[in-house]
Coordinates of C-alpha atoms in Angstrom, one line a residue:
Chain A
X203 CA 78.8 23.2 113.2
X204 CA 81.9 25.3 114.1
X205 CA 81.9 29.1 113.7
X206 CA 84.1 30.4 116.3
X207 CA 87.2 31.9 115.3
X208 CA 86.7 31.2 111.6
X209 CA 89.1 33.1 109.3
X210 CA 87.1 32.3 106.1
X211 CA 83.2 32.2 106.8
X212 CA 81.0 31.3 103.9
X213 CA 77.4 30.6 103.1
X214 CA 76.6 32.6 106.3
X215 CA 73.7 34.7 104.7
X216 CA 75.9 37.7 105.4
X217 CA 77.3 40.2 102.9
X218 CA 79.3 38.1 100.2
X219 CA 82.7 40.0 100.5
X220 CA 85.9 39.1 99.0
X221 CA 88.2 38.5 102.0
X222 CA 92.1 38.9 101.4
X223 CA 94.0 35.4 102.2
X224 CA 95.7 35.3 105.5
X225 CA 97.3 32.0 105.3
X226 CA 100.8 31.7 103.5
X227 CA 100.5 30.2 100.1
X228 CA 103.9 28.2 100.5
X229 CA 106.3 27.5 103.4
X230 CA 108.8 30.1 104.2
X231 CA 111.8 28.4 103.0
X232 CA 110.1 26.8 99.8
X233 CA 112.5 28.6 97.5
X234 CA 115.7 27.3 99.2
X235 CA 114.4 24.1 100.5
X236 CA 115.7 20.9 98.8
X237 CA 113.4 19.7 96.1
X238 CA 113.0 19.4 92.4
X239 CA 111.4 23.1 91.9
X240 CA 113.6 26.0 90.7
X241 CA 113.3 29.3 92.8
X242 CA 111.2 30.6 89.8
X243 CA 108.9 27.7 89.7
X244 CA 108.2 28.2 93.5
X245 CA 107.7 31.8 93.2
X246 CA 105.4 31.3 90.1
X247 CA 103.2 28.9 92.2
X248 CA 103.1 31.5 95.1
X249 CA 102.0 34.1 92.5
X250 CA 99.7 32.4 90.1
X251 CA 98.5 29.5 92.4
X252 CA 99.3 26.9 90.1
X253 CA 102.2 25.0 88.3
X254 CA 101.8 23.1 84.8
X255 CA 104.4 20.2 83.9
X256 CA 104.2 19.3 80.3
X257 CA 104.4 15.4 79.6
X258 CA 105.3 14.9 83.0
X259 CA 104.8 11.0 82.9
X260 CA 106.4 9.0 79.8
X261 CA 104.4 6.8 77.3
X262 CA 105.1 3.7 79.6
X263 CA 103.5 5.2 82.4
X264 CA 100.5 6.6 80.4
X265 CA 99.9 3.2 78.9
X266 CA 99.4 1.8 82.3
X267 CA 97.2 4.5 83.5
X268 CA 95.0 4.4 80.5
X269 CA 94.6 0.6 80.7
X270 CA 93.8 0.9 84.5
X271 CA 91.4 3.7 83.7
X272 CA 89.5 1.7 81.3
X273 CA 89.3 -1.1 83.7
X274 CA 87.7 0.9 86.3
X275 CA 85.6 2.9 84.1
X276 CA 83.7 -0.5 82.9
X277 CA 83.9 -2.1 86.2
X278 CA 80.3 -3.0 87.1
X279 CA 81.5 -3.3 90.8
X280 CA 82.8 0.0 90.9
X281 CA 79.8 1.6 88.9
X282 CA 77.4 0.3 91.7
X283 CA 79.6 1.2 94.6
X284 CA 79.2 4.3 96.5
X285 CA 82.5 5.7 95.2
X286 CA 80.9 6.3 91.7
X287 CA 79.1 9.3 90.5
X288 CA 77.2 8.2 87.5
X289 CA 75.5 10.0 84.4
X290 CA 71.9 10.6 85.0
X291 CA 70.7 9.3 81.7
X292 CA 73.2 6.7 80.5
X293 CA 74.1 5.3 84.0
X294 CA 77.9 5.6 82.7
X295 CA 80.5 6.1 85.4
X296 CA 81.6 9.7 85.3
X297 CA 83.8 10.0 88.5
X298 CA 85.2 7.5 90.8
X299 CA 86.3 8.8 94.4
X300 CA 89.0 7.3 96.6
X301 CA 90.4 5.8 93.4
X302 CA 93.4 4.4 95.6
X303 CA 91.3 2.2 97.4
X304 CA 90.0 0.4 94.2
X305 CA 93.4 0.5 92.2
X306 CA 96.8 -0.7 93.2
X307 CA 98.1 1.3 90.1
X308 CA 96.4 4.7 91.2
X309 CA 97.1 4.1 95.0
X310 CA 100.9 4.0 93.8
X311 CA 100.6 6.9 91.6
X312 CA 99.1 9.0 94.3
X313 CA 102.3 8.3 96.5
X314 CA 104.7 8.7 93.7
X315 CA 107.8 10.6 94.8
X316 CA 108.3 12.9 91.8
X317 CA 104.9 14.4 92.8
X318 CA 105.4 14.2 96.6
X319 CA 108.8 15.9 96.4
X320 CA 107.2 19.0 94.7
X321 CA 104.2 19.1 97.1
X322 CA 106.7 18.8 100.0
X323 CA 109.0 21.6 98.8
X324 CA 105.7 23.9 98.4
X325 CA 104.1 22.8 101.8
X326 CA 107.0 22.4 104.0
X327 CA 105.5 19.4 105.7
X328 CA 104.1 16.0 105.6
X329 CA 100.8 15.4 103.7
X330 CA 98.0 12.9 103.7
X331 CA 95.3 12.1 101.2
X332 CA 92.4 14.3 101.7
X333 CA 90.5 13.0 98.6
X334 CA 90.9 11.7 95.3
X335 CA 89.2 11.1 92.1
X336 CA 89.2 9.7 88.7
X337 CA 87.3 12.0 86.4
X338 CA 85.8 10.9 83.1
X339 CA 84.4 13.7 81.0
X340 CA 82.7 12.1 78.3
X341 CA 82.8 13.8 74.6
X342 CA 79.9 15.3 72.9
X343 CA 77.6 15.9 76.0
X344 CA 80.3 16.6 78.7
X345 CA 78.8 19.3 80.9
X346 CA 80.3 22.5 82.2
X347 CA 81.5 22.6 85.8
X348 CA 81.0 26.3 87.4
X349 CA 83.6 28.3 88.9
X350 CA 84.6 27.5 92.5
X351 CA 87.4 27.2 95.1
X352 CA 87.8 23.8 96.3
X353 CA 88.8 25.0 99.8
X354 CA 85.4 26.8 100.2
X355 CA 83.7 23.5 100.0
X356 CA 86.3 21.5 102.1
X357 CA 86.1 24.2 104.7
X358 CA 82.4 24.8 104.6
X359 CA 81.3 21.3 104.5
X360 CA 84.4 19.2 105.7
X361 CA 85.8 21.5 108.4
X362 CA 89.2 21.9 106.7
X363 CA 90.6 24.6 108.9
X364 CA 93.0 26.5 106.6
X365 CA 94.4 26.7 103.0
X366 CA 96.9 24.2 103.4
X367 CA 96.3 21.7 100.6
X368 CA 97.4 21.1 97.2
X369 CA 95.8 19.4 94.5
X370 CA 97.6 17.4 91.7
X371 CA 95.6 16.6 88.5
X372 CA 97.3 13.9 86.2
X373 CA 96.0 14.1 82.5
X374 CA 94.7 10.9 81.3
X375 CA 93.8 12.2 77.8
X376 CA 95.0 14.8 75.6
X377 CA 93.6 18.2 76.7
X378 CA 92.9 20.8 74.1
X379 CA 91.5 24.2 74.3
X380 CA 88.3 22.8 72.7
X381 CA 87.3 19.8 74.9
X382 CA 86.3 21.5 78.0
X383 CA 89.8 21.9 79.6
X384 CA 90.1 23.2 83.5
X385 CA 90.3 27.2 83.3
X386 CA 92.1 28.9 86.2
X387 CA 91.8 32.7 87.5
X388 CA 95.7 33.2 88.1
X389 CA 96.2 34.8 91.5
X390 CA 92.7 34.2 92.8
X391 CA 94.0 31.6 95.5
X392 CA 95.0 35.0 97.3
X393 CA 91.3 36.0 97.8
X394 CA 88.6 34.3 99.6
X395 CA 85.0 34.7 97.9
X396 CA 82.4 34.4 100.4
X397 CA 79.2 32.5 98.8
X398 CA 75.6 33.3 99.3
X399 CA 72.9 30.8 100.9
X400 CA 73.1 28.3 103.6
X401 CA 74.0 24.7 102.7
X402 CA 71.1 22.5 102.7
X403 CA 71.1 19.0 104.4
X404 CA 72.9 16.3 102.2
X405 CA 73.9 19.0 99.7
X406 CA 76.9 16.8 98.4
X407 CA 74.7 14.3 96.9
X408 CA 73.7 16.8 94.5
X409 CA 76.7 18.9 94.1
X410 CA 78.9 16.4 92.8
X411 CA 76.7 16.6 89.7
X412 CA 75.7 20.2 89.8
X413 CA 77.2 22.6 92.3
X414 CA 74.4 25.1 93.5
X415 CA 75.9 26.3 96.8
X416 CA 79.5 27.5 97.2
X417 CA 79.5 29.3 93.8
X418 CA 81.0 32.9 93.7
X419 CA 78.7 35.7 92.3
X420 CA 79.1 37.3 88.9
X421 CA 80.5 40.4 90.7
X422 CA 83.0 38.5 92.4
X423 CA 84.3 36.6 89.2
X424 CA 84.5 39.7 87.3
X425 CA 86.4 41.6 90.1
X426 CA 88.9 38.3 90.1
X427 CA 89.2 38.3 86.2
X428 CA 89.8 41.8 86.0
X429 CA 93.0 41.3 87.9
X430 CA 94.8 38.7 85.8
X431 CA 92.3 37.2 83.3
X432 CA 92.0 33.4 82.6
X433 CA 94.5 31.0 81.9
X434 CA 93.8 27.5 80.3
X435 CA 97.0 25.3 81.3
X436 CA 96.4 22.1 79.1
X437 CA 98.7 19.9 77.2
X438 CA 99.2 16.2 76.1
X439 CA 98.4 13.2 78.3
X440 CA 100.7 12.6 81.1
X441 CA 101.0 16.2 81.7
X442 CA 100.2 17.3 85.5
X443 CA 98.9 20.4 86.9
X444 CA 99.5 21.4 90.7
X445 CA 96.8 23.8 92.0
X446 CA 96.4 25.6 95.4
X447 CA 93.3 24.7 97.2
X448 CA 91.8 28.0 97.2
X449 CA 92.4 28.5 93.5
X450 CA 89.2 29.7 91.5
X451 CA 88.7 27.2 88.7
X452 CA 86.0 26.0 86.5
X453 CA 85.4 24.1 83.0
X454 CA 83.4 24.8 79.9
X455 CA 81.1 22.1 78.4
X456 CA 82.5 19.5 76.0
X457 CA 80.7 18.9 72.8
X458 CA 83.8 17.5 70.8
X459 CA 84.4 13.9 70.3
X460 CA 87.1 13.8 72.7
X461 CA 86.7 12.9 76.1
X462 CA 88.7 14.2 78.9
X463 CA 90.0 12.2 81.6
X464 CA 92.2 12.9 84.5
X465 CA 93.0 11.6 88.0
X466 CA 93.3 14.1 91.0
X467 CA 95.0 13.7 94.3
X468 CA 94.4 16.3 97.1
X469 CA 97.3 16.6 99.5
X470 CA 96.5 18.2 102.9
X471 CA 99.1 19.2 105.6
X472 CA 99.2 16.7 108.4
X473 CA 98.5 19.5 110.7
X474 CA 95.4 20.9 108.8
X475 CA 93.2 17.7 109.5
X476 CA 89.5 17.9 109.4
X477 CA 87.4 19.4 112.1
X478 CA 83.6 19.9 112.6
X479 CA 82.2 21.6 109.2
X480 CA 82.2 25.3 109.4
X481 CA 79.1 25.8 107.4
X482 CA 77.0 22.6 107.3
X483 CA 75.2 20.5 109.8
X484 CA 76.5 17.1 108.3
X485 CA 79.7 15.5 107.8
X486 CA 80.3 14.3 104.1
X487 CA 81.3 10.6 103.9
X488 CA 85.0 9.2 104.1
X489 CA 85.5 9.1 100.3
X490 CA 84.8 12.9 100.0
X491 CA 86.5 14.0 103.3
X492 CA 89.0 11.7 104.6
X493 CA 89.2 11.7 108.6
X494 CA 91.7 9.0 109.0
X495 CA 94.8 10.8 107.8
X496 CA 97.9 8.7 107.0
X497 CA 101.2 10.2 106.2
X498 CA 101.9 9.6 102.8
X499 CA 105.6 7.8 102.2
X500 CA 106.7 8.4 98.8
X501 CA 107.6 5.6 96.4
X502 CA 109.2 5.2 93.1
X503 CA 106.0 4.7 90.8
X504 CA 108.2 4.0 87.6
X505 CA 109.9 1.5 89.4
X506 CA 106.6 0.1 90.5
X507 CA 105.5 -0.2 86.9
X508 CA 108.2 -2.3 85.8
X509 CA 107.4 -4.8 88.7
X510 CA 103.8 -4.4 87.4
X511 CA 105.0 -5.6 83.9
X512 CA 107.0 -8.2 85.3
X513 CA 104.2 -9.7 87.3
X514 CA 101.7 -9.5 84.5
X515 CA 103.8 -11.5 82.0
Chain B
X473 CA 58.1 19.8 50.0
X474 CA 60.4 19.1 47.2
X475 CA 62.3 16.2 47.0
X476 CA 62.9 15.2 43.3
X477 CA 66.4 15.5 42.2
X478 CA 67.7 16.5 45.4
X479 CA 71.5 16.2 45.9
X480 CA 71.6 16.5 49.4
X481 CA 68.6 14.9 51.2
X482 CA 68.3 14.9 55.0
X483 CA 65.9 14.0 57.7
X484 CA 64.3 11.4 55.4
X485 CA 64.1 8.6 58.0
X486 CA 66.5 6.8 55.7
X487 CA 70.2 5.8 56.6
X488 CA 72.3 8.6 57.9
X489 CA 75.0 8.6 55.6
X490 CA 78.0 10.9 54.8
X491 CA 77.6 11.9 51.0
X492 CA 80.6 13.5 49.2
X493 CA 79.9 17.0 48.3
X494 CA 79.3 17.4 44.6
X495 CA 79.2 21.2 44.1
X496 CA 82.5 22.9 43.8
X497 CA 83.6 24.8 46.7
X498 CA 84.8 27.9 44.7
X499 CA 84.6 29.2 41.2
X500 CA 87.0 27.8 38.7
X501 CA 88.6 30.8 38.2
X502 CA 89.2 32.2 41.9
X503 CA 92.9 31.8 42.2
X504 CA 93.5 33.7 39.2
X505 CA 90.6 36.3 39.4
X506 CA 90.9 39.7 40.3
X507 CA 90.3 40.4 44.0
X508 CA 92.3 40.6 47.5
X509 CA 93.1 37.2 48.1
X510 CA 96.3 35.3 47.1
X511 CA 96.1 32.2 45.5
X512 CA 97.5 30.7 48.8
X513 CA 94.3 32.0 50.5
X514 CA 92.1 30.6 47.8
X515 CA 93.5 27.4 48.1
X516 CA 93.1 27.4 51.9
X517 CA 89.4 28.4 51.8
X518 CA 89.0 25.5 49.2
X519 CA 90.5 22.7 51.3
X520 CA 89.6 23.9 54.8
X521 CA 86.4 25.6 54.2
X522 CA 87.2 28.9 56.0
X523 CA 89.5 31.8 56.2
X524 CA 90.4 33.9 59.2
X525 CA 91.5 37.6 59.1
X526 CA 93.1 39.0 62.3
X527 CA 91.9 42.6 63.2
X528 CA 90.3 43.0 59.8
X529 CA 88.6 46.1 61.3
X530 CA 90.4 48.9 62.8
X531 CA 89.7 50.6 66.3
X532 CA 87.7 53.6 64.5
X533 CA 85.2 50.9 63.0
X534 CA 85.0 48.6 66.0
X535 CA 84.0 51.6 68.2
X536 CA 80.9 52.7 66.1
X537 CA 80.0 48.9 65.8
X538 CA 80.3 48.3 69.3
X539 CA 78.1 51.5 70.1
X540 CA 75.5 50.5 67.6
X541 CA 75.5 46.8 69.0
X542 CA 74.7 48.3 72.6
X543 CA 72.0 50.5 71.1
X544 CA 70.3 47.5 69.4
X545 CA 70.9 45.2 72.6
X546 CA 68.9 47.4 75.0
X547 CA 66.3 48.8 72.4
X548 CA 63.1 47.7 73.8
X549 CA 61.5 48.0 70.2
X550 CA 63.9 45.6 68.8
X551 CA 63.5 43.1 71.7
X552 CA 59.7 42.8 71.5
X553 CA 60.0 42.7 67.7
X554 CA 59.9 39.1 65.7
X555 CA 63.6 39.8 64.8
X556 CA 64.8 39.2 68.3
X557 CA 65.5 35.8 70.2
X558 CA 65.4 36.3 74.1
X559 CA 66.6 34.5 77.0
X560 CA 64.2 32.1 78.4
X561 CA 64.7 33.5 81.9
X562 CA 66.0 37.0 81.7
X563 CA 64.4 37.9 78.6
X564 CA 67.5 39.6 77.5
X565 CA 68.1 39.9 73.7
X566 CA 70.4 37.0 72.6
X567 CA 70.0 37.3 68.6
X568 CA 68.9 39.9 66.2
X569 CA 67.9 38.7 62.8
X570 CA 67.8 40.7 59.6
X571 CA 70.1 43.3 61.6
X572 CA 70.5 45.3 58.3
X573 CA 66.7 46.3 58.4
X574 CA 66.9 48.0 62.0
X575 CA 70.4 49.5 61.7
X576 CA 72.1 51.6 59.0
X577 CA 75.5 50.8 60.4
X578 CA 75.0 47.2 60.1
X579 CA 73.3 47.6 56.8
X580 CA 76.4 49.4 55.4
X581 CA 78.8 46.9 57.1
X582 CA 76.9 44.0 55.3
X583 CA 77.8 45.7 52.0
X584 CA 81.2 46.7 52.8
X585 CA 83.4 46.2 49.6
X586 CA 86.4 45.1 51.5
X587 CA 84.0 41.9 52.5
X588 CA 82.3 41.8 49.3
X589 CA 85.4 41.6 47.0
X590 CA 86.7 38.6 48.8
X591 CA 83.2 37.0 48.6
X592 CA 83.1 37.8 44.8
X593 CA 86.4 36.3 44.3
X594 CA 85.6 33.1 45.8
X595 CA 82.1 32.8 44.6
X596 CA 82.8 34.1 41.0
X597 CA 79.3 35.6 41.0
X598 CA 76.8 38.2 42.4
X599 CA 75.4 37.5 45.8
X600 CA 72.4 38.5 48.0
X601 CA 71.9 38.4 51.7
X602 CA 70.1 35.2 52.6
X603 CA 70.3 35.9 56.3
X604 CA 72.0 38.3 58.9
X605 CA 72.1 38.2 62.5
X606 CA 73.9 39.9 65.6
X607 CA 74.6 37.2 68.1
X608 CA 75.0 38.4 71.7
X609 CA 76.3 35.4 73.6
X610 CA 76.5 36.4 77.4
X611 CA 79.0 35.6 80.0
X612 CA 78.7 33.3 82.9
X613 CA 75.7 31.3 81.5
X614 CA 76.1 31.4 77.7
X615 CA 74.9 28.1 76.3
X616 CA 76.6 25.6 73.8
X617 CA 75.4 25.5 70.4
X618 CA 75.6 22.0 68.9
X619 CA 77.5 21.0 65.9
X620 CA 75.4 21.5 62.6
X621 CA 76.1 22.5 59.0
X622 CA 74.0 25.7 58.2
X623 CA 73.6 24.3 54.7
X624 CA 71.6 21.3 56.1
X625 CA 69.1 23.7 57.6
X626 CA 68.8 26.2 54.7
X627 CA 68.5 23.3 52.5
X628 CA 66.1 21.3 54.3
X629 CA 63.8 24.0 56.0
X630 CA 64.5 26.9 53.4
X631 CA 64.8 25.2 50.1
X632 CA 68.3 26.5 49.2
X633 CA 69.2 24.5 46.2
X634 CA 72.9 24.1 46.4
X635 CA 76.3 24.8 48.7
X636 CA 76.6 28.2 47.1
X637 CA 76.6 30.5 50.2
X638 CA 79.3 32.1 52.3
X639 CA 79.0 33.2 55.8
X640 CA 81.0 36.3 57.2
X641 CA 81.2 36.6 61.0
X642 CA 82.5 39.9 62.3
X643 CA 83.8 39.7 66.0
X644 CA 82.4 42.5 68.1
X645 CA 84.3 41.3 71.2
X646 CA 87.6 39.8 71.8
X647 CA 87.2 36.0 71.1
X648 CA 89.5 33.8 73.4
X649 CA 89.9 30.0 73.4
X650 CA 87.8 30.1 76.8
X651 CA 84.8 32.2 76.2
X652 CA 82.8 29.7 73.9
X653 CA 84.4 30.5 70.7
X654 CA 83.1 28.9 67.3
X655 CA 84.8 25.9 66.6
X656 CA 85.1 24.4 63.2
X657 CA 86.1 21.0 61.5
X658 CA 88.3 21.9 58.6
X659 CA 87.6 20.0 55.5
X660 CA 84.0 18.9 56.7
X661 CA 82.5 21.2 54.0
X662 CA 83.3 18.6 51.5
X663 CA 80.9 16.0 53.1
X664 CA 77.1 16.1 53.6
X665 CA 76.0 14.5 57.0
X666 CA 72.4 13.4 56.3
X667 CA 70.5 13.8 59.6
X668 CA 68.0 11.7 61.5
X669 CA 64.4 12.2 62.1
X670 CA 61.6 14.4 60.2
X671 CA 61.6 18.1 60.5
X672 CA 58.5 18.8 62.9
X673 CA 56.0 21.6 62.0
X674 CA 57.5 25.1 62.8
X675 CA 60.6 23.4 64.3
X676 CA 62.4 26.8 63.8
X677 CA 60.7 28.5 66.7
X678 CA 62.2 25.9 69.1
X679 CA 65.5 25.6 66.9
X680 CA 66.9 29.0 67.2
X681 CA 67.3 28.4 71.1
X682 CA 68.1 24.7 70.8
X683 CA 68.7 22.7 67.8
X684 CA 67.1 19.3 68.0
X685 CA 66.6 18.3 64.4
X686 CA 69.6 18.6 61.7
X687 CA 72.3 17.5 64.2
X688 CA 74.9 14.9 63.0
X689 CA 75.4 11.7 64.8
X690 CA 78.2 10.8 67.0
X691 CA 79.7 8.4 64.5
X692 CA 79.6 11.1 61.6
X693 CA 81.3 13.6 63.9
X694 CA 84.0 11.3 64.9
X695 CA 84.6 10.1 61.4
X696 CA 84.9 14.0 60.4
X697 CA 87.3 15.1 63.1
X698 CA 89.3 11.8 62.6
X699 CA 90.2 13.5 59.1
X700 CA 91.7 16.7 60.3
X701 CA 90.7 17.5 63.9
X702 CA 89.1 20.7 65.3
X703 CA 90.4 24.2 64.8
X704 CA 89.3 27.4 66.9
X705 CA 89.9 30.3 64.6
X706 CA 89.7 33.1 67.2
X707 CA 91.3 36.6 67.8
X708 CA 90.6 40.2 68.7
X709 CA 87.6 42.3 68.0
X710 CA 87.4 43.4 64.5
X711 CA 88.6 40.1 63.3
X712 CA 86.5 38.3 60.8
X713 CA 85.8 34.6 59.8
X714 CA 84.6 33.5 56.3
X715 CA 83.1 30.0 56.3
X716 CA 81.5 27.8 53.7
X717 CA 77.9 27.2 54.2
X718 CA 78.4 23.5 54.7
X719 CA 81.3 23.7 57.0
X720 CA 80.5 21.5 60.4
X721 CA 80.8 24.0 63.2
X722 CA 79.6 24.4 66.9
X723 CA 80.5 26.2 70.3
X724 CA 80.9 25.3 73.8
X725 CA 79.2 27.0 76.5
X726 CA 80.9 30.1 78.2
X727 CA 81.1 30.5 82.0
X728 CA 83.6 33.1 81.7
X729 CA 82.7 36.7 82.5
X730 CA 83.4 37.9 78.8
X731 CA 80.5 37.9 76.5
X732 CA 81.0 36.9 72.9
X733 CA 79.1 39.1 70.3
X734 CA 79.4 38.9 66.5
X735 CA 77.7 40.0 63.3
X736 CA 76.9 37.4 60.7
X737 CA 76.0 38.0 57.2
X738 CA 75.0 35.3 54.7
X739 CA 76.1 35.9 51.0
X740 CA 74.1 33.5 48.5
X741 CA 74.8 33.3 44.9
X742 CA 72.0 35.2 43.0
X743 CA 71.8 31.6 40.9
X744 CA 70.8 29.8 44.1
X745 CA 67.8 31.6 45.4
X746 CA 65.4 29.6 47.4
X747 CA 62.8 27.0 46.4
X748 CA 60.4 25.1 48.2
X749 CA 62.0 23.4 51.4
X750 CA 63.7 20.1 50.6
X751 CA 62.7 18.7 54.0
X752 CA 59.8 20.7 55.8
X753 CA 56.3 21.4 55.2
X754 CA 56.5 25.0 56.2
X755 CA 58.5 28.0 54.9
X756 CA 60.4 29.8 57.6
X757 CA 59.9 33.5 57.8
X758 CA 61.6 36.2 55.6
X759 CA 64.2 37.0 58.3
X760 CA 65.6 33.6 58.5
X761 CA 65.4 32.9 54.7
X762 CA 65.2 35.9 52.4
X763 CA 62.9 35.2 49.3
X764 CA 63.1 38.7 47.8
X765 CA 66.9 38.5 46.6
X766 CA 68.4 41.9 45.8
X767 CA 72.1 41.9 44.5
X768 CA 74.2 43.4 47.0
X769 CA 76.2 46.7 45.6
X770 CA 79.7 47.2 47.3
X771 CA 79.9 50.4 49.3
X772 CA 83.1 51.9 51.3
X773 CA 82.2 51.1 54.8
X774 CA 85.1 53.2 56.2
X775 CA 84.2 56.1 54.2
X776 CA 80.5 55.7 55.5
X777 CA 81.9 56.0 59.0
X778 CA 83.7 59.6 58.3
X779 CA 80.2 60.7 57.2
X780 CA 78.6 58.8 60.1
X781 CA 80.8 60.9 62.6
X782 CA 80.4 64.2 60.7
X783 CA 76.5 63.9 60.8
X784 CA 76.6 63.0 64.5
X785 CA 78.7 66.1 65.4

């Protein structure tokens, strides 16, 4: 466990303070750097900690992604693998980690140049895949996911040194205000909420289903939401949401008949690779925190789909 | 238990069918009857099963209602009475039934002519208070309330003969898309979902916290939402929502810091008073199903507030 020179200590049984972020949110030259984002979009990401793109993928791409999602969802091999998180009662697959290792389609999606060019513009550096997952939140009984900063977990349990990662979530179903969409606290990425308690041994086995450590206090959440309130960036299937690793987010439960599915890719700066965990006595498995970084080379995902279709016919 | 000539049988261990409603939703002459609603509003209520009025009460009324709500919330006498439903862990007051019996302000609110004139226009008859409650859904840990038709319970457990009641919910906090607002299935009031199981003895003691009987099946809910989807009528404090007694509704949980509070008055046609329950072997207590109907006489709530202020100063 590494604690020396820790800018963002958490779960230390000390006071649970709100620290001001020291790490810049974007590269110095993001606004003028070559890339798909306008200066206004770069500025909004810096200020809010997220950017939402409505219908980023067209119906052709969506159809391929939906079919591949369904193939993975019902795959018995995937369901029984260590990559799958299953529902306690039904045994149904709820999440699949490291989805690029079991799916050529999602492996290509994660390297799509349309996404990577945005990430590179914001990050100002090459990136690798820290984590990926396919989330399959069911209808009727979809459980809530309480407020958390991903970085707090990745730092404390995985040893990610700094706030230099960007997550991209691709909506694989229509997301409505009523089916448990992601909620974010705009601007919360500029603060680090120190959390209570010490991480128990192998906490991650439980925390993928229900997070008990690394959760902010009521007082911290009230303070954060008092600044800017809560935003619910949602839209139709094929929309994408880019979020800073330290953005406070969560989701309410989902009693509607509409499931909510998405794929998430976490892009980490190649100069921000994992060290010893800052607040845990174990290392989480490779599919949660990748310790063999490979710089991602952009590909043309749409182009790959037409090849995909040709080979299928 | 009364089962003869039951138009809307439920919890009979028979097939769980969706029956088409026989009872008219509104009075024959609602559209032309003297009253505050336009013909379009009457028609929308008939079609959708609800009507929403943004900021129906002004800031003067809201302030009085907020103060009275807080007085009741912290009242130890109310908390320990049979009228209060409390949180299992904290013991905090979550709902107060028959709120008109412990609060002069809410007693007057429930008879406000601005509400009653709307109810009379839709109902075409005099009404009495079947039930009332003050709901105090907390932030952070507010639980979901699963889909249900109020009429299904009032018919099965209270012996309400027919779908001749209108609920009015008055928002006592701002209601957002993210703090667990009420969700409704527009048009669902025109169908009756027969529910599974038989009502256990004294089910109501448990069902006020978590409903296990009288809940529709996944198939029924999918069918209903396939017709028209889901609507989330929400707005600022002081807004009101009128709903048909048989409208299918529910709410997701609330992990935001914002509590959600509302007062609900259930107006029942004086010709639709309670009989023996149609699907239970007990009668629920008076504060859940009123068996001593008194026709409500409209008063001027705003006027009463100025008197309230005068007497307080």
